Amino acid sequence: MEKVVSLARRRGFVFPSSELYGGLGSSYDYGHYGVLLKDNVKARWLEAMVRERDDIVALDSSIILHPKIWEASGHVSGFTDPLVDCRTCKKRFRADQLAESECGRKPSKHPGETPDCDLTEPRQFNLMFRTRVGAVEETGVDVYLRPETAQGIFVNFKNVAQLARRKPPFGIAQVGKAFRNEITPGNFIFRTLEFEMMELEYFVPPADSARWHEYWVAERLAWHVRYGVREENLRARAHEADELSHYSSATSDIEYRYPMGWSELEGIANRGDFDLTQHTEASGTKLEWVDAGTGERFVPHVIEPSLGLNRSLLTFLIDAYDEEVVAERDRTVLRLHPRLAPVTTAVLPLITKDAAMVEKAQALRDELRRHLSVEYDDSGQIGRRYRRQDEIGTPWALTVDEQTLSDDTVTLRDRDTLAQERIPIGGALTALLERLAAPWSPPPRAG
Ligand code: GAP
């Protein structure tokens, strides 16, 4: 993990937040390449969940919802973690994660392991951030920052089902920020106070829910593999009864083999009719599906694949990280799927003082950037420029050299194979688009 954290920082993917003021635990900011990578992960998710299908529509609901929603959903009473305090070091820990936490006075030990540790009994602590809406403190109301995007979907079920004229099975997908007051044992952006969620609520006839649950576990596993996560690092694990969330009748986690061990990457829950029934009771409005023709009515059951965008980005970074020695020199490379990579192609003039080469390279950059994410780099030796692109995962580089000036060809260098081929400069866009559209799987790790 340290190597990925260091690369993420060095190349401006992710920085600790509020560093100027000493940092704020479990909060991170995303720099240029981090933003581009995050946008690409989000785009690939939306493509697979909405654009490539007829049965799912998109939604963007508010972050601050009516506070009664969180009472009805069970989050006010049940969205808690068991916490213990240490009376000696004054640190707070999750009671169920003591084995992964560091003692406040002796970081080589876990809380409770030294004779000085004096832990309280576990107490339930609500994870929702509370704030106030209203200009005047006395007349304002307490509201919550949403801890999941899902509730915004359930309370819009009636609107969307009517407008979309969809019959179950159909789904509503949403990507947006969520907030949780987490006490975390570190692990970079794995668990943070604010993060983006990519959630689908898929409404199905009750009798079909087990089948659709299986379907979505398989579908979501395939998505991670499609975008380059190595299959041997992924597994699906069904929750034991005592692990299930308050709303779930069955959950399977897609787990990834992180440096700290197998942990949840994405959860796929069968929420049954819990949420629609709860909101029907609390709001007095029936949330059910009614067939206008036959009059058939039922409360759909819900299958929910829910993935943290930031956790997905972390997983892609870890899985893509590789080191090797090429021509007796170390090379660090991110073997990201080309459709996730922040930059699709670099354009490099070989001799940066050669005006004709620079002009050709800039014209090529201008043409390509209308269609692709392109970075023009003219600083330093060509080898160093290639290495910089390798570190941010750029799959291809186009180099304009002396030969370009005489025959209008450029060198296309492949990040993974290091193969270089000459292609006509006029065919560069087509060559890159063809490569982008081709299926891709990660080459074996060198390091
Ligand atoms: N609506 C379902 C739900 O909220 P969850 O298992 O609590 O389920 C779903 O969260 C996913 O969101 C997780 O699998 C993980 O990818 C991501 N996630 C949850 N808490 C997170 C946090 N504090 N920081 C980053 N990602 C988080």
Short mmCIF file of C-alpha atoms and ligand atoms in Angstrom, two decimals:
data_model
loop_
_atom_site.label_atom_id
_atom_site.label_comp_id
_atom_site.label_asym_id
_atom_site.label_seq_id
_atom_site.Cartn_x
_atom_site.Cartn_y
_atom_site.Cartn_z
CA MET A 1 0.00 0.00 0.00
CA GLU A 2 2.87 2.44 0.86
CA LYS A 3 4.13 2.35 -2.72
CA VAL A 4 0.70 3.16 -4.12
CA VAL A 5 0.17 5.95 -1.60
CA SER A 6 3.57 7.39 -2.45
CA LEU A 7 2.93 7.23 -6.22
CA ALA A 8 -0.55 8.74 -5.77
CA ARG A 9 0.97 11.66 -3.93
CA ARG A 10 4.08 12.07 -6.09
CA ARG A 11 2.09 12.16 -9.33
CA GLY A 12 -0.78 14.21 -7.95
CA PHE A 13 -3.58 11.64 -7.92
CA VAL A 14 -4.53 11.98 -4.24
CA PHE A 15 -3.28 14.20 -1.40
CA PRO A 16 -4.15 14.20 2.32
CA SER A 17 -6.76 16.90 2.86
CA SER A 18 -6.18 20.16 4.80
CA GLU A 19 -2.43 19.50 5.01
CA LEU A 20 -1.72 23.20 5.45
CA TYR A 21 -3.44 22.96 8.82
CA GLY A 22 -1.96 19.65 9.87
CA GLY A 23 -4.40 17.42 7.99
CA LEU A 24 -7.81 16.03 8.79
CA GLY A 25 -7.99 12.30 9.43
CA SER A 26 -9.64 10.10 6.81
CA SER A 27 -10.06 12.98 4.34
CA TYR A 28 -8.33 13.27 0.98
CA ASP A 29 -8.23 15.66 -1.96
CA TYR A 30 -7.92 14.57 -5.59
CA GLY A 31 -5.42 16.21 -7.91
CA HIS A 32 -5.48 16.41 -11.71
CA TYR A 33 -4.86 12.73 -12.55
CA GLY A 34 -7.03 11.60 -9.63
CA VAL A 35 -9.94 13.64 -10.96
CA LEU A 36 -9.47 12.28 -14.50
CA LEU A 37 -9.23 8.70 -13.24
CA LYS A 38 -12.27 9.12 -10.98
CA ASP A 39 -14.28 10.58 -13.87
CA ASN A 40 -13.35 7.61 -16.04
CA VAL A 41 -14.34 5.04 -13.40
CA LYS A 42 -17.67 6.84 -12.97
CA ALA A 43 -18.19 6.98 -16.75
CA ARG A 44 -17.50 3.24 -17.14
CA TRP A 45 -19.96 2.47 -14.33
CA LEU A 46 -22.70 4.68 -15.81
CA GLU A 47 -22.04 3.19 -19.24
CA ALA A 48 -22.46 -0.38 -17.96
CA MET A 49 -25.39 0.36 -15.66
CA VAL A 50 -27.38 2.89 -17.69
CA ARG A 51 -26.17 3.52 -21.23
CA GLU A 52 -25.72 -0.08 -22.32
CA ARG A 53 -29.14 -1.15 -20.94
CA ASP A 54 -32.82 -0.45 -21.50
CA ASP A 55 -34.01 -1.29 -17.98
CA ILE A 56 -32.13 1.30 -15.85
CA VAL A 57 -32.59 5.06 -15.63
CA ALA A 58 -30.43 7.68 -13.91
CA LEU A 59 -31.21 9.97 -10.97
CA ASP A 60 -29.42 12.74 -9.07
CA SER A 61 -31.16 13.36 -5.74
CA SER A 62 -30.29 15.84 -2.98
CA ILE A 63 -27.58 15.23 -0.41
CA ILE A 64 -29.72 16.79 2.33
CA LEU A 65 -33.09 15.07 2.53
CA HIS A 66 -36.07 15.45 4.85
CA PRO A 67 -34.91 14.18 8.28
CA LYS A 68 -37.93 11.85 8.55
CA ILE A 69 -36.43 9.82 5.69
CA TRP A 70 -33.58 8.74 7.93
CA GLU A 71 -35.96 7.80 10.74
CA ALA A 72 -38.04 5.69 8.36
CA SER A 73 -34.98 4.07 6.80
CA GLY A 74 -33.72 2.94 10.20
CA HIS A 75 -30.53 4.99 9.99
CA VAL A 76 -31.29 7.21 13.00
CA SER A 77 -31.73 4.22 15.27
CA GLY A 78 -29.57 1.60 13.59
CA PHE A 79 -26.72 3.10 11.54
CA THR A 80 -24.16 2.80 14.29
CA ASP A 81 -20.71 1.42 15.02
CA PRO A 82 -19.67 0.06 18.42
CA LEU A 83 -16.91 2.31 19.77
CA VAL A 84 -14.60 2.10 22.76
CA ASP A 85 -12.56 4.92 24.31
CA CYS A 86 -9.22 4.49 25.99
CA ARG A 87 -9.16 6.45 29.27
CA THR A 88 -5.35 6.49 29.18
CA CYS A 89 -4.50 7.72 25.66
CA LYS A 90 -7.93 9.33 25.00
CA LYS A 91 -8.16 7.72 21.56
CA ARG A 92 -11.36 6.22 20.21
CA PHE A 93 -11.48 2.88 18.41
CA ARG A 94 -14.03 0.70 16.66
CA ALA A 95 -14.69 -2.18 19.04
CA ASP A 96 -14.87 -4.60 16.09
CA GLN A 97 -11.53 -3.41 14.63
CA LEU A 98 -9.21 -3.43 17.65
CA ALA A 99 -6.99 -5.99 15.97
CA GLU A 100 -6.31 -3.58 13.07
CA SER A 101 -5.93 -0.44 15.23
CA GLU A 102 -2.80 1.00 16.85
CA CYS A 103 -2.56 1.66 20.59
CA GLY A 104 -2.41 5.43 21.22
CA ARG A 105 0.80 5.16 23.26
CA LYS A 106 2.49 2.13 21.76
CA PRO A 107 1.64 1.90 18.04
CA SER A 108 3.32 -1.51 17.77
CA LYS A 109 0.53 -2.90 20.00
CA HIS A 110 -3.21 -3.04 19.52
CA PRO A 111 -5.57 -1.18 21.91
CA GLY A 112 -6.07 -3.20 25.08
CA GLU A 113 -2.76 -5.07 24.74
CA THR A 114 -0.59 -2.98 27.09
CA PRO A 115 -1.04 -2.87 30.87
CA ASP A 116 -1.72 0.91 30.57
CA CYS A 117 -4.66 0.52 28.18
CA ASP A 118 -7.94 1.27 29.93
CA LEU A 119 -10.79 0.69 27.49
CA THR A 120 -14.44 1.57 28.14
CA GLU A 121 -17.27 -0.84 27.34
CA PRO A 122 -18.41 -0.52 23.67
CA ARG A 123 -21.05 2.17 23.02
CA GLN A 124 -23.14 2.58 19.87
CA PHE A 125 -22.20 5.71 17.91
CA ASN A 126 -24.31 7.00 14.99
CA LEU A 127 -22.30 7.49 11.80
CA MET A 128 -24.46 10.23 10.27
CA PHE A 129 -23.19 13.82 10.23
CA ARG A 130 -25.83 16.17 11.60
CA THR A 131 -26.21 19.80 10.57
CA ARG A 132 -28.94 22.45 10.66
CA VAL A 133 -31.10 23.96 7.94
CA GLY A 134 -32.56 27.41 8.53
CA ALA A 135 -31.25 30.94 8.81
CA VAL A 136 -32.15 31.28 12.48
CA GLU A 137 -30.69 28.80 14.94
CA GLU A 138 -33.86 28.61 17.12
CA THR A 139 -36.24 27.89 14.24
CA GLY A 140 -33.93 25.66 12.22
CA VAL A 141 -34.27 21.91 11.91
CA ASP A 142 -31.69 19.20 12.32
CA VAL A 143 -30.87 17.38 9.10
CA TYR A 144 -28.30 14.79 8.08
CA LEU A 145 -25.74 14.57 5.30
CA ARG A 146 -26.77 11.38 3.51
CA PRO A 147 -24.74 8.30 4.46
CA GLU A 148 -25.93 6.48 1.29
CA THR A 149 -27.52 7.69 -1.95
CA ALA A 150 -30.05 4.84 -1.89
CA GLN A 151 -32.74 6.64 0.16
CA GLY A 152 -32.93 9.42 -2.45
CA ILE A 153 -33.85 6.70 -4.94
CA PHE A 154 -36.51 5.02 -2.75
CA VAL A 155 -38.33 8.28 -2.01
CA ASN A 156 -38.38 9.05 -5.75
CA PHE A 157 -39.63 5.58 -6.68
CA LYS A 158 -43.14 6.74 -7.55
CA ASN A 159 -42.00 9.72 -9.67
CA VAL A 160 -39.46 7.72 -11.62
CA ALA A 161 -41.60 4.60 -12.10
CA GLN A 162 -44.42 6.72 -13.56
CA LEU A 163 -42.21 8.94 -15.72
CA ALA A 164 -40.01 6.13 -16.98
CA ARG A 165 -43.08 3.93 -17.68
CA ARG A 166 -41.10 0.92 -16.56
CA LYS A 167 -42.42 -2.39 -15.24
CA PRO A 168 -40.30 -4.36 -12.74
CA PRO A 169 -37.66 -5.53 -13.23
CA PHE A 170 -36.24 -2.05 -13.71
CA GLY A 171 -33.61 0.01 -11.92
CA ILE A 172 -32.64 3.51 -10.85
CA ALA A 173 -28.93 4.35 -10.74
CA GLN A 174 -27.26 7.21 -8.96
CA VAL A 175 -23.72 8.47 -8.39
CA GLY A 176 -23.08 11.02 -5.68
CA LYS A 177 -21.38 11.97 -2.45
CA ALA A 178 -22.10 10.27 0.86
CA PHE A 179 -20.80 11.12 4.33
CA ARG A 180 -20.02 8.95 7.34
CA ASN A 181 -18.42 9.90 10.63
CA GLU A 182 -16.07 6.94 10.52
CA ILE A 183 -13.42 6.02 13.06
CA THR A 184 -10.93 4.31 10.80
CA PRO A 185 -7.64 2.51 11.21
CA GLY A 186 -6.08 4.20 8.14
CA ASN A 187 -5.61 2.34 4.85
CA PHE A 188 -5.49 5.50 2.73
CA ILE A 189 -8.76 6.17 0.82
CA PHE A 190 -10.28 2.76 1.62
CA ARG A 191 -12.58 4.30 4.26
CA THR A 192 -13.03 8.06 4.43
CA LEU A 193 -15.41 10.60 5.95
CA GLU A 194 -16.78 11.63 2.57
CA PHE A 195 -16.79 9.54 -0.56
CA GLU A 196 -18.76 9.01 -3.74
CA MET A 197 -21.12 6.08 -4.12
CA MET A 198 -22.29 4.43 -7.30
CA GLU A 199 -25.56 2.74 -6.40
CA LEU A 200 -28.24 0.88 -8.28
CA GLU A 201 -31.63 0.06 -6.79
CA TYR A 202 -33.12 -2.67 -8.99
CA PHE A 203 -36.86 -3.24 -8.41
CA VAL A 204 -38.05 -6.79 -9.10
CA PRO A 205 -41.16 -8.96 -8.59
CA PRO A 206 -40.80 -10.44 -5.05
CA ALA A 207 -40.73 -14.05 -6.25
CA ASP A 208 -37.72 -13.32 -8.50
CA SER A 209 -35.50 -11.54 -5.98
CA ALA A 210 -33.09 -14.44 -5.23
CA ARG A 211 -32.48 -14.97 -8.95
CA TRP A 212 -31.82 -11.26 -9.55
CA HIS A 213 -29.49 -11.14 -6.56
CA GLU A 214 -27.36 -13.88 -8.12
CA TYR A 215 -27.53 -12.12 -11.48
CA TRP A 216 -26.17 -8.84 -10.05
CA VAL A 217 -23.36 -10.52 -8.14
CA ALA A 218 -22.17 -12.11 -11.40
CA GLU A 219 -22.73 -8.93 -13.40
CA ARG A 220 -20.77 -6.74 -10.98
CA LEU A 221 -17.89 -9.21 -10.68
CA ALA A 222 -17.65 -9.17 -14.48
CA TRP A 223 -17.51 -5.33 -14.50
CA HIS A 224 -14.44 -5.24 -12.25
CA VAL A 225 -12.73 -7.86 -14.42
CA ARG A 226 -13.78 -6.05 -17.63
CA TYR A 227 -11.87 -2.99 -16.44
CA GLY A 228 -8.76 -4.89 -15.57
CA VAL A 229 -8.94 -6.10 -11.97
CA ARG A 230 -7.21 -9.48 -11.89
CA GLU A 231 -9.69 -12.30 -11.30
CA GLU A 232 -7.46 -14.01 -8.75
CA ASN A 233 -7.72 -10.90 -6.55
CA LEU A 234 -11.54 -10.90 -6.50
CA ARG A 235 -14.06 -13.13 -4.79
CA ALA A 236 -17.74 -13.02 -3.81
CA ARG A 237 -18.56 -13.76 -0.17
CA ALA A 238 -22.07 -14.17 1.23
CA HIS A 239 -22.68 -12.45 4.59
CA GLU A 240 -23.37 -14.55 7.67
CA ALA A 241 -26.74 -13.76 9.35
CA ASP A 242 -25.06 -11.71 12.10
CA GLU A 243 -23.27 -9.47 9.55
CA LEU A 244 -26.39 -8.35 7.67
CA SER A 245 -27.38 -4.65 7.71
CA HIS A 246 -30.73 -3.82 9.29
CA TYR A 247 -32.41 -3.65 5.86
CA SER A 248 -30.89 -6.70 4.21
CA SER A 249 -32.21 -10.25 3.88
CA ALA A 250 -29.09 -11.38 1.99
CA THR A 251 -25.85 -9.62 1.05
CA SER A 252 -22.85 -10.74 -0.93
CA ASP A 253 -19.71 -8.68 -0.87
CA ILE A 254 -17.34 -8.56 -3.79
CA GLU A 255 -14.05 -8.66 -1.94
CA TYR A 256 -10.60 -7.68 -3.18
CA ARG A 257 -7.27 -8.94 -1.91
CA TYR A 258 -5.99 -5.57 -0.57
CA PRO A 259 -2.51 -5.28 0.95
CA MET A 260 -4.23 -5.44 4.38
CA GLY A 261 -6.13 -8.61 3.41
CA TRP A 262 -9.42 -9.57 1.75
CA SER A 263 -11.90 -6.70 2.30
CA GLU A 264 -15.17 -5.41 0.87
CA LEU A 265 -14.94 -3.67 -2.47
CA GLU A 266 -18.66 -3.64 -3.32
CA GLY A 267 -21.79 -4.85 -1.53
CA ILE A 268 -24.75 -6.44 -3.30
CA ALA A 269 -27.74 -6.57 -0.97
CA ASN A 270 -31.22 -7.99 -1.27
CA ARG A 271 -33.13 -5.26 0.56
CA GLY A 272 -36.49 -7.01 0.02
CA ASP A 273 -39.42 -4.61 0.44
CA PHE A 274 -37.91 -3.02 3.57
CA ASP A 275 -37.39 0.51 2.25
CA LEU A 276 -40.53 0.93 0.13
CA THR A 277 -42.65 -0.42 3.01
CA GLN A 278 -40.97 1.79 5.60
CA HIS A 279 -41.46 4.93 3.48
CA THR A 280 -45.06 3.94 2.70
CA GLU A 281 -45.80 3.68 6.42
CA ALA A 282 -43.96 6.86 7.39
CA SER A 283 -45.19 9.09 4.54
CA GLY A 284 -48.70 7.71 4.07
CA THR A 285 -48.08 7.39 0.30
CA LYS A 286 -48.22 3.88 -1.14
CA LEU A 287 -45.00 2.97 -2.86
CA GLU A 288 -45.95 0.02 -5.00
CA TRP A 289 -46.11 -0.95 -8.60
CA VAL A 290 -49.56 -1.00 -10.21
CA ASP A 291 -50.19 -2.38 -13.69
CA ALA A 292 -52.50 0.17 -15.33
CA GLY A 293 -53.91 -2.51 -17.67
CA THR A 294 -54.55 -5.49 -15.40
CA GLY A 295 -54.71 -3.73 -12.03
CA GLU A 296 -52.08 -6.14 -10.66
CA ARG A 297 -50.19 -4.53 -7.78
CA PHE A 298 -47.23 -5.43 -5.58
CA VAL A 299 -44.43 -3.87 -3.58
CA PRO A 300 -41.26 -4.68 -5.54
CA HIS A 301 -38.24 -6.17 -3.83
CA VAL A 302 -34.94 -4.40 -4.29
CA ILE A 303 -31.51 -5.69 -5.27
CA GLU A 304 -28.79 -3.14 -4.58
CA PRO A 305 -25.26 -3.24 -5.99
CA SER A 306 -23.44 -0.46 -4.13
CA LEU A 307 -19.84 0.52 -4.90
CA GLY A 308 -17.66 3.27 -3.47
CA LEU A 309 -16.14 5.21 -6.35
CA ASN A 310 -13.06 6.09 -4.32
CA ARG A 311 -12.64 2.50 -3.15
CA SER A 312 -12.98 1.32 -6.72
CA LEU A 313 -10.30 3.84 -7.79
CA LEU A 314 -8.01 2.59 -5.01
CA THR A 315 -8.55 -0.99 -6.17
CA PHE A 316 -7.70 -0.13 -9.76
CA LEU A 317 -4.54 1.67 -8.60
CA ILE A 318 -3.37 -1.23 -6.42
CA ASP A 319 -4.10 -3.83 -9.06
CA ALA A 320 -2.40 -1.78 -11.78
CA TYR A 321 0.78 -0.95 -9.85
CA ASP A 322 3.86 -2.72 -11.18
CA GLU A 323 7.63 -2.37 -11.06
CA GLU A 324 10.18 -3.86 -13.40
CA VAL A 325 13.73 -3.40 -14.60
CA VAL A 326 14.10 -2.46 -18.26
CA ALA A 327 17.54 -1.98 -19.79
CA GLU A 328 19.02 -2.01 -16.28
CA ARG A 329 16.75 0.82 -15.16
CA ASP A 330 13.82 0.64 -12.75
CA ARG A 331 10.43 1.31 -14.25
CA THR A 332 7.27 1.95 -12.24
CA VAL A 333 4.17 1.49 -14.31
CA LEU A 334 0.43 1.69 -13.73
CA ARG A 335 -1.10 -0.93 -15.98
CA LEU A 336 -4.51 0.71 -15.98
CA HIS A 337 -7.18 -0.29 -18.45
CA PRO A 338 -6.81 2.16 -21.37
CA ARG A 339 -10.41 3.33 -20.90
CA LEU A 340 -9.67 4.21 -17.26
CA ALA A 341 -6.25 5.80 -17.72
CA PRO A 342 -6.29 9.56 -16.95
CA VAL A 343 -4.37 10.27 -20.15
CA THR A 344 -5.00 8.15 -23.25
CA THR A 345 -1.99 9.28 -25.21
CA ALA A 346 1.04 11.44 -24.73
CA VAL A 347 2.36 13.48 -27.64
CA LEU A 348 6.09 14.02 -27.47
CA PRO A 349 8.36 16.01 -29.80
CA LEU A 350 11.71 14.17 -29.73
CA ILE A 351 13.86 17.32 -29.98
CA THR A 352 12.13 20.12 -28.16
CA LYS A 353 14.27 22.84 -29.72
CA ASP A 354 13.34 21.77 -33.26
CA ALA A 355 10.61 24.20 -34.31
CA ALA A 356 9.32 21.97 -37.12
CA MET A 357 9.00 18.96 -34.79
CA VAL A 358 7.26 21.06 -32.14
CA GLU A 359 4.84 22.43 -34.70
CA LYS A 360 3.94 18.94 -35.97
CA ALA A 361 3.57 17.59 -32.43
CA GLN A 362 1.33 20.46 -31.36
CA ALA A 363 -0.87 20.07 -34.43
CA LEU A 364 -1.21 16.35 -33.63
CA ARG A 365 -2.06 17.15 -29.99
CA ASP A 366 -4.70 19.67 -31.11
CA GLU A 367 -6.33 17.16 -33.42
CA LEU A 368 -6.34 14.29 -30.91
CA ARG A 369 -7.52 16.29 -27.91
CA ARG A 370 -10.87 16.91 -29.60
CA HIS A 371 -11.57 13.19 -29.09
CA LEU A 372 -9.24 11.88 -26.40
CA SER A 373 -7.46 12.82 -23.19
CA VAL A 374 -4.02 13.93 -24.42
CA GLU A 375 -0.92 15.23 -22.67
CA TYR A 376 1.76 17.13 -24.51
CA ASP A 377 5.14 16.83 -22.85
CA ASP A 378 8.29 18.58 -24.04
CA SER A 379 10.34 18.68 -20.87
CA GLY A 380 13.40 16.51 -20.35
CA GLN A 381 14.92 13.52 -22.12
CA ILE A 382 12.56 11.28 -24.05
CA GLY A 383 13.27 8.32 -21.71
CA ARG A 384 12.24 10.35 -18.69
CA ARG A 385 9.10 11.52 -20.44
CA TYR A 386 8.14 7.91 -21.20
CA ARG A 387 8.73 7.00 -17.54
CA ARG A 388 6.50 9.85 -16.37
CA GLN A 389 3.72 8.63 -18.61
CA ASP A 390 4.23 5.04 -17.41
CA GLU A 391 3.79 6.20 -13.81
CA ILE A 392 0.40 7.77 -14.53
CA GLY A 393 -0.68 4.79 -16.63
CA THR A 394 -0.78 6.40 -20.10
CA PRO A 395 -1.24 3.42 -22.43
CA TRP A 396 0.27 4.99 -25.56
CA ALA A 397 2.75 7.67 -26.53
CA LEU A 398 3.20 9.21 -29.96
CA THR A 399 6.65 10.58 -30.68
CA VAL A 400 7.35 13.09 -33.43
CA ASP A 401 10.95 12.78 -34.65
CA GLU A 402 13.17 13.56 -37.64
CA GLN A 403 11.57 10.87 -39.77
CA THR A 404 8.16 12.50 -39.17
CA LEU A 405 9.40 15.60 -40.95
CA SER A 406 10.27 13.62 -44.07
CA ASP A 407 7.49 10.97 -44.26
CA ASP A 408 4.69 12.07 -41.89
CA THR A 409 4.90 8.99 -39.68
CA VAL A 410 5.18 8.89 -35.88
CA THR A 411 6.28 6.27 -33.38
CA LEU A 412 3.50 4.70 -31.36
CA ARG A 413 4.87 3.26 -28.11
CA ASP A 414 2.88 0.76 -26.07
CA ARG A 415 3.11 1.11 -22.27
CA ASP A 416 2.80 -2.61 -21.52
CA THR A 417 4.80 -4.31 -24.27
CA LEU A 418 7.16 -1.36 -24.85
CA ALA A 419 6.79 -2.18 -28.56
CA GLN A 420 7.25 0.76 -30.90
CA GLU A 421 5.71 0.89 -34.35
CA ARG A 422 5.64 3.50 -37.07
CA ILE A 423 2.23 4.70 -38.12
CA PRO A 424 1.10 7.50 -40.46
CA ILE A 425 0.44 10.67 -38.48
CA GLY A 426 -2.91 11.05 -40.28
CA GLY A 427 -3.97 7.60 -39.02
CA ALA A 428 -3.03 8.19 -35.37
CA LEU A 429 -6.56 8.96 -34.19
CA THR A 430 -8.02 5.87 -35.87
CA ALA A 431 -5.19 3.69 -34.53
CA LEU A 432 -5.84 4.89 -30.98
CA LEU A 433 -9.63 4.60 -31.22
CA GLU A 434 -9.27 1.02 -32.49
CA ARG A 435 -6.97 0.14 -29.62
CA LEU A 436 -9.33 1.77 -27.11
CA ALA A 437 -12.28 -0.23 -28.40
CA ALA A 438 -10.41 -3.57 -28.28
CA PRO A 439 -10.87 -5.85 -25.23
CA TRP A 440 -8.01 -5.47 -22.77
CA SER A 441 -6.74 -7.61 -19.92
CA PRO A 442 -3.78 -6.90 -17.66
CA PRO A 443 -0.44 -8.48 -18.59
CA PRO A 444 1.18 -10.65 -15.90
CA ARG A 445 2.86 -8.56 -13.21
CA ALA A 446 6.59 -8.09 -13.68
CA GLY A 447 7.34 -7.21 -10.06
N1 GAP B 1 -26.55 1.54 0.29
C1 GAP B 1 -25.75 0.44 0.71
C2 GAP B 1 -24.61 0.81 1.50
O1 GAP B 1 -24.48 1.94 1.91
P1 GAP B 1 -22.31 -0.10 2.40
O2 GAP B 1 -21.77 -1.51 2.36
O3 GAP B 1 -22.34 0.59 3.70
O4 GAP B 1 -23.76 -0.23 1.75
C3 GAP B 1 -21.42 0.40 0.00
O5 GAP B 1 -21.49 0.77 1.37
C4 GAP B 1 -20.04 0.62 -0.55
O6 GAP B 1 -19.64 1.96 -0.34
C5 GAP B 1 -18.95 -0.22 0.10
O7 GAP B 1 -18.89 -1.50 -0.49
C6 GAP B 1 -17.71 0.60 -0.21
O8 GAP B 1 -17.29 0.38 -1.55
C7 GAP B 1 -18.23 2.02 -0.11
N2 GAP B 1 -18.00 2.63 1.22
C8 GAP B 1 -18.74 2.47 2.33
N3 GAP B 1 -18.26 3.23 3.33
C9 GAP B 1 -17.20 3.89 2.84
C10 GAP B 1 -16.27 4.85 3.37
N4 GAP B 1 -16.37 5.30 4.61
N5 GAP B 1 -15.28 5.31 2.57
C11 GAP B 1 -15.17 4.88 1.28
N6 GAP B 1 -16.03 3.99 0.73
C12 GAP B 1 -17.02 3.50 1.49
#
